[in-house]
Amino acid sequence: MGAIYSQYTQIFPPKSTWSVDNIPDLSGKVMIVTGGNSGIGKETALLGRNAKVYLAARDESKAEEAIRELKEETGREAVFLKLDLGDLRSVKRAAEEFLRREKRLDVLFNNAGVAVPPMELVTDQGYDLQFGTNVLGHFYLTKLLLPVLLSTAGSTHPGKTRVVNTSSVAHYHPFGPPLDFDTFKDSPKRRKTSKVKLYAQSKFGNVVFANELERRYGTRGIVSTSLHPGVIKTNISRNNSPLLRSLINMIYPHASHGALTQLWAGTSQEGLELGGKYLIPWARIGTPYGPTNDPALGRDLWVWMEEQVQDI
């Protein structure tokens, strides 16, 4: 019953006691928001108060339009960073470009994601598009940016930087193994697995990765969290059925609500103490699906992802 109640309050959360008005002045801070050209990512970039925000996205024209709109609303100009999480070579180029420009990184919002795309779509390296984009691409980006995250932590008070990983309540999927490594790349087994289960698996992987990142680097100043942003009206639902899209549009709130929990994790003083936590709407600590906390599974996933990127 506890798990059912937890999921219910994630889908229909109570009113938040924390608001964007509580975001402190972030002058001098540098952030990256993946998928920052639309939806929750765009709202996160919009509300990164006075920080220098890199808007990492695949489509340059859409990103530049978002940057223009953000400047009109805030007077600040975000910086475009070309990033296609479905191509590990693009991830590497994006990290190298950022490191050429910046010597610090205070917050990395691993926000971008895809949901239930057509089964025939895979990443450039042949991974399931959902797992390859949502998990492996973000892992590789984070891995490449670890040196600047660690150096920033070492040069600031209180000596911490943050990696905020956007998951979903969909990571609760009690049927079958929590992570089926045989479906991470395109294969007959993957194609026999439902798109919804593959999505749930990728969101489960987000939580496992966030927890393992905290285990490995939490004592060195990196605060790693995962979260469910809320059921929100965004473009990520474009591949859902027309009926489900209509229900989401009728019932659920605007993307600005979805940014609230990750902004709490990424900007608030309380967020500095949330390492290893799973957060839920609106700006609350929640309880993830139990198997995500398995250290052995975290190690296995980390080792597998290291192997996938070692020759990029």
Coordinates of C-alpha atoms in Angstrom, one line a residue:
M1 CA 0.0 0.0 0.0
G2 CA 2.9 2.4 0.7
A3 CA 4.3 2.0 -2.8
I4 CA 0.8 2.6 -4.3
Y5 CA 0.3 5.7 -2.1
S6 CA 3.8 7.0 -3.1
Q7 CA 3.0 6.7 -6.8
Y8 CA -0.4 8.3 -6.3
T9 CA 1.1 11.4 -4.6
Q10 CA 3.7 11.7 -7.4
I11 CA 0.9 11.8 -10.0
F12 CA -1.4 14.0 -7.9
P13 CA 0.9 15.9 -5.6
P14 CA -0.1 18.3 -2.9
K15 CA 0.6 22.0 -3.2
S16 CA 4.3 23.0 -3.0
T17 CA 5.7 24.7 0.0
W18 CA 8.7 25.9 -2.1
S19 CA 8.4 28.2 -5.1
V20 CA 10.6 29.8 -7.7
D21 CA 10.5 33.0 -5.6
N22 CA 12.9 31.1 -3.3
I23 CA 15.6 30.7 -5.9
P24 CA 18.6 32.6 -4.7
D25 CA 20.7 34.9 -6.9
L26 CA 22.9 32.6 -9.0
S27 CA 25.3 35.2 -10.3
G28 CA 28.7 33.7 -11.2
K29 CA 27.2 30.2 -11.4
V30 CA 27.4 28.2 -14.7
M31 CA 24.8 25.6 -15.6
I32 CA 24.0 23.2 -18.4
V33 CA 20.4 22.2 -19.2
T34 CA 20.1 19.3 -21.6
G35 CA 16.9 19.5 -23.7
G36 CA 16.8 23.2 -22.8
N37 CA 15.0 24.3 -26.0
S38 CA 11.5 23.2 -24.9
G39 CA 9.3 22.0 -22.1
I40 CA 10.7 21.5 -18.6
G41 CA 14.2 22.2 -19.8
K42 CA 13.3 25.6 -21.2
E43 CA 11.5 26.5 -17.9
T44 CA 14.6 25.4 -16.0
A45 CA 16.8 27.7 -18.1
L46 CA 14.4 30.5 -17.8
L47 CA 14.4 30.3 -14.0
G48 CA 18.2 29.9 -13.5
R49 CA 18.3 33.3 -11.9
N50 CA 21.3 35.3 -13.2
A51 CA 23.3 32.1 -13.8
K52 CA 25.2 31.6 -17.1
V53 CA 23.1 28.9 -18.7
Y54 CA 24.2 26.6 -21.5
L55 CA 21.1 25.4 -23.4
A56 CA 22.2 22.0 -24.8
A57 CA 20.0 20.7 -27.6
R58 CA 20.1 18.9 -30.9
D59 CA 18.2 21.3 -33.1
E60 CA 20.0 24.6 -33.4
S61 CA 17.1 26.6 -34.9
K62 CA 14.7 25.6 -32.1
A63 CA 17.4 26.3 -29.5
E64 CA 18.1 29.7 -30.9
E65 CA 14.4 30.5 -30.9
A66 CA 14.2 29.4 -27.3
I67 CA 17.3 31.6 -26.5
R68 CA 15.6 34.6 -28.1
E69 CA 12.4 34.0 -26.1
L70 CA 14.4 33.6 -22.9
K71 CA 16.2 36.9 -23.5
E72 CA 12.9 38.7 -24.1
E73 CA 11.6 37.3 -20.8
T74 CA 14.6 37.7 -18.6
G75 CA 17.1 40.1 -20.3
R76 CA 19.7 37.3 -20.1
E77 CA 21.1 35.4 -23.0
A78 CA 21.6 31.6 -22.7
V79 CA 24.4 30.0 -24.7
F80 CA 23.6 27.3 -27.3
L81 CA 25.6 24.0 -26.9
K82 CA 25.0 21.6 -29.8
L83 CA 24.2 18.2 -28.2
D84 CA 22.6 15.0 -29.6
L85 CA 22.4 12.5 -26.8
G86 CA 21.5 9.8 -29.4
D87 CA 25.0 10.1 -30.8
L88 CA 27.9 9.5 -28.4
R89 CA 30.3 11.3 -30.8
S90 CA 28.1 14.4 -30.5
V91 CA 28.1 14.1 -26.7
K92 CA 31.9 14.1 -26.8
R93 CA 32.1 17.1 -29.1
A94 CA 29.6 19.0 -26.8
A95 CA 31.6 18.3 -23.7
E96 CA 34.9 19.4 -25.4
E97 CA 33.2 22.6 -26.6
F98 CA 32.0 23.4 -23.2
L99 CA 35.4 22.7 -21.6
R100 CA 37.0 25.0 -24.2
R101 CA 34.7 27.8 -23.1
E102 CA 34.4 27.3 -19.3
K103 CA 36.5 26.5 -16.3
R104 CA 33.6 25.9 -13.9
L105 CA 30.3 24.0 -13.9
D106 CA 28.0 24.4 -10.9
V107 CA 24.9 22.4 -12.0
L108 CA 24.4 19.9 -14.7
F109 CA 20.7 19.3 -15.4
N110 CA 20.4 15.9 -17.2
N111 CA 16.9 16.8 -18.2
A112 CA 16.4 15.8 -21.9
G113 CA 14.6 12.6 -22.8
V114 CA 12.5 10.7 -25.3
A115 CA 9.4 8.6 -24.6
V116 CA 7.9 5.7 -26.5
P117 CA 9.3 6.5 -30.0
P118 CA 8.7 4.2 -32.9
M119 CA 10.5 0.9 -32.3
E120 CA 12.7 1.1 -35.4
L121 CA 14.4 4.3 -34.1
V122 CA 17.8 3.6 -32.5
T123 CA 20.7 5.8 -31.6
D124 CA 23.6 6.4 -34.0
Q125 CA 25.5 3.6 -32.3
G126 CA 22.6 1.2 -32.4
Y127 CA 21.3 1.5 -28.9
D128 CA 17.6 1.5 -28.0
L129 CA 16.7 5.1 -28.5
Q130 CA 15.2 5.5 -25.1
F131 CA 18.0 3.9 -23.1
G132 CA 20.7 5.3 -25.3
T133 CA 19.4 8.9 -25.0
N134 CA 18.0 9.0 -21.5
V135 CA 20.7 7.0 -19.8
L136 CA 23.8 6.3 -21.7
G137 CA 24.1 9.7 -23.4
H138 CA 23.7 11.5 -20.1
F139 CA 26.2 9.1 -18.4
Y140 CA 28.8 9.9 -21.1
L141 CA 28.2 13.6 -20.8
T142 CA 28.5 13.5 -17.0
K143 CA 31.6 11.4 -17.2
L144 CA 33.3 13.8 -19.5
L145 CA 32.4 16.8 -17.3
L146 CA 33.4 15.1 -14.0
P147 CA 36.8 16.9 -14.0
V148 CA 35.2 20.4 -14.2
L149 CA 32.5 19.4 -11.7
L150 CA 35.1 18.2 -9.2
S151 CA 37.4 21.2 -9.7
T152 CA 34.4 23.6 -9.3
A153 CA 33.5 21.8 -6.0
G154 CA 37.0 22.2 -4.8
S155 CA 37.1 25.9 -5.5
T156 CA 33.8 27.0 -4.0
H157 CA 32.1 27.1 -0.6
P158 CA 30.6 24.8 0.6
G159 CA 32.6 22.7 -1.8
K160 CA 29.7 21.1 -3.7
T161 CA 28.4 20.9 -7.3
R162 CA 25.2 19.2 -8.5
V163 CA 24.1 16.7 -11.1
V164 CA 20.3 16.6 -11.3
N165 CA 18.9 13.6 -13.2
T166 CA 15.3 13.8 -14.5
S167 CA 13.6 10.4 -14.2
S168 CA 9.9 9.6 -13.9
V169 CA 7.3 7.8 -11.8
A170 CA 7.3 5.4 -14.7
H171 CA 10.5 3.9 -13.3
Y172 CA 8.2 1.7 -11.2
H173 CA 7.8 -1.4 -13.3
P174 CA 7.6 -4.6 -11.3
F175 CA 7.3 -7.0 -14.2
G176 CA 10.5 -8.7 -15.3
P177 CA 14.1 -7.8 -14.4
P178 CA 14.5 -4.1 -13.4
L179 CA 17.3 -3.7 -16.1
D180 CA 17.5 -6.1 -19.0
F181 CA 20.9 -5.5 -20.4
D182 CA 20.1 -7.6 -23.5
T183 CA 17.6 -4.9 -24.6
F184 CA 19.9 -1.9 -24.3
K185 CA 21.1 -2.4 -27.9
D186 CA 18.9 -3.2 -30.8
S187 CA 18.1 -7.0 -30.9
P188 CA 15.3 -9.4 -31.4
K189 CA 14.6 -9.4 -27.7
R190 CA 14.5 -5.6 -27.6
R191 CA 11.9 -5.6 -30.5
K192 CA 9.7 -8.0 -28.6
T193 CA 9.7 -5.7 -25.6
S194 CA 7.0 -3.0 -25.4
K195 CA 8.0 0.6 -25.9
V196 CA 6.4 1.5 -22.6
K197 CA 8.5 -1.0 -20.8
L198 CA 11.6 0.2 -22.5
Y199 CA 10.7 3.7 -21.4
A200 CA 10.2 2.6 -17.8
Q201 CA 13.5 0.8 -18.0
S202 CA 15.3 3.9 -19.1
K203 CA 13.8 6.0 -16.3
F204 CA 14.7 3.2 -13.8
G205 CA 18.3 3.5 -15.2
N206 CA 18.3 7.2 -14.5
V207 CA 17.7 6.6 -10.8
V208 CA 20.3 3.8 -10.7
F209 CA 22.9 6.0 -12.4
A210 CA 22.1 8.9 -10.1
N211 CA 22.5 6.7 -7.0
E212 CA 25.8 5.2 -8.3
L213 CA 27.2 8.7 -9.1
E214 CA 26.5 9.7 -5.6
R215 CA 28.2 6.6 -4.2
R216 CA 31.3 7.3 -6.2
Y217 CA 31.6 11.0 -6.0
G218 CA 29.4 12.2 -3.2
T219 CA 32.3 12.5 -0.8
R220 CA 34.2 14.5 -3.3
G221 CA 31.6 17.2 -3.6
I222 CA 29.2 16.1 -6.3
V223 CA 25.5 16.1 -5.1
S224 CA 23.7 13.7 -7.4
T225 CA 19.9 13.5 -7.3
S226 CA 17.1 11.9 -9.4
L227 CA 13.5 13.0 -9.6
H228 CA 10.1 12.7 -11.0
P229 CA 9.2 16.2 -12.4
G230 CA 5.4 15.5 -12.4
V231 CA 3.0 14.6 -15.2
I232 CA 3.3 17.7 -17.3
K233 CA 2.1 19.0 -20.6
T234 CA 5.3 18.8 -22.7
N235 CA 6.4 17.6 -26.1
I236 CA 7.8 14.4 -24.6
S237 CA 4.2 13.0 -24.8
R238 CA 4.0 13.5 -28.6
N239 CA 4.4 9.7 -29.2
N240 CA 1.6 8.8 -26.9
S241 CA -1.9 7.9 -28.1
P242 CA -4.2 10.8 -29.0
L243 CA -6.4 9.9 -26.1
L244 CA -3.6 9.9 -23.6
R245 CA -2.2 13.2 -24.9
S246 CA -5.7 14.8 -24.6
L247 CA -6.0 13.6 -21.0
I248 CA -2.6 15.0 -20.1
N249 CA -3.4 18.4 -21.8
M250 CA -6.8 18.6 -19.9
I251 CA -5.7 17.4 -16.5
Y252 CA -2.0 18.3 -15.9
P253 CA -0.1 21.5 -15.5
H254 CA 2.2 23.6 -17.6
A255 CA 5.9 22.8 -17.9
S256 CA 6.8 25.5 -15.4
H257 CA 5.5 23.2 -12.7
G258 CA 7.7 20.4 -14.0
A259 CA 10.8 22.6 -13.5
L260 CA 10.0 23.3 -9.9
T261 CA 11.4 20.1 -8.3
Q262 CA 14.6 20.1 -10.3
L263 CA 15.2 23.8 -9.6
W264 CA 14.8 23.0 -5.9
A265 CA 17.4 20.3 -6.3
G266 CA 19.7 22.4 -8.4
T267 CA 19.5 25.9 -6.8
S268 CA 18.3 25.7 -3.2
Q269 CA 20.4 25.5 0.0
E270 CA 18.4 22.4 0.9
G271 CA 19.4 20.9 -2.4
L272 CA 23.0 20.7 -1.3
E273 CA 22.0 18.0 1.3
L274 CA 19.9 15.9 -1.1
G275 CA 22.7 13.6 -2.5
G276 CA 21.4 10.2 -3.3
K277 CA 17.7 11.2 -2.9
Y278 CA 14.8 10.6 -5.2
L279 CA 12.6 13.8 -5.4
I280 CA 9.0 14.1 -6.3
P281 CA 6.5 16.9 -7.1
W282 CA 6.5 19.5 -5.9
A283 CA 9.9 19.9 -4.3
R284 CA 9.6 16.9 -1.9
I285 CA 11.8 13.9 -1.0
G286 CA 10.2 10.7 -2.2
T287 CA 10.8 6.9 -2.2
P288 CA 12.0 5.3 -5.4
Y289 CA 11.2 1.8 -6.5
G290 CA 13.3 -0.4 -4.1
P291 CA 15.6 -2.2 -6.6
T292 CA 17.1 1.1 -7.8
N293 CA 19.0 1.3 -4.6
D294 CA 20.9 -2.0 -5.2
P295 CA 24.6 -1.2 -5.1
A296 CA 25.5 -4.3 -7.1
L297 CA 23.1 -3.2 -9.9
G298 CA 24.6 0.3 -9.8
R299 CA 28.1 -1.1 -10.2
D300 CA 27.0 -3.4 -13.0
L301 CA 25.3 -0.6 -15.0
W302 CA 28.2 1.8 -14.5
V303 CA 30.7 -0.8 -15.7
W304 CA 28.5 -1.6 -18.7
M305 CA 28.3 2.1 -19.6
E306 CA 32.0 2.6 -19.2
E307 CA 32.6 -0.2 -21.7
Q308 CA 30.2 1.4 -24.2
V309 CA 32.0 4.7 -24.3
Q310 CA 35.6 3.7 -23.9
D311 CA 36.4 3.8 -27.7
I312 CA 34.4 6.9 -28.6

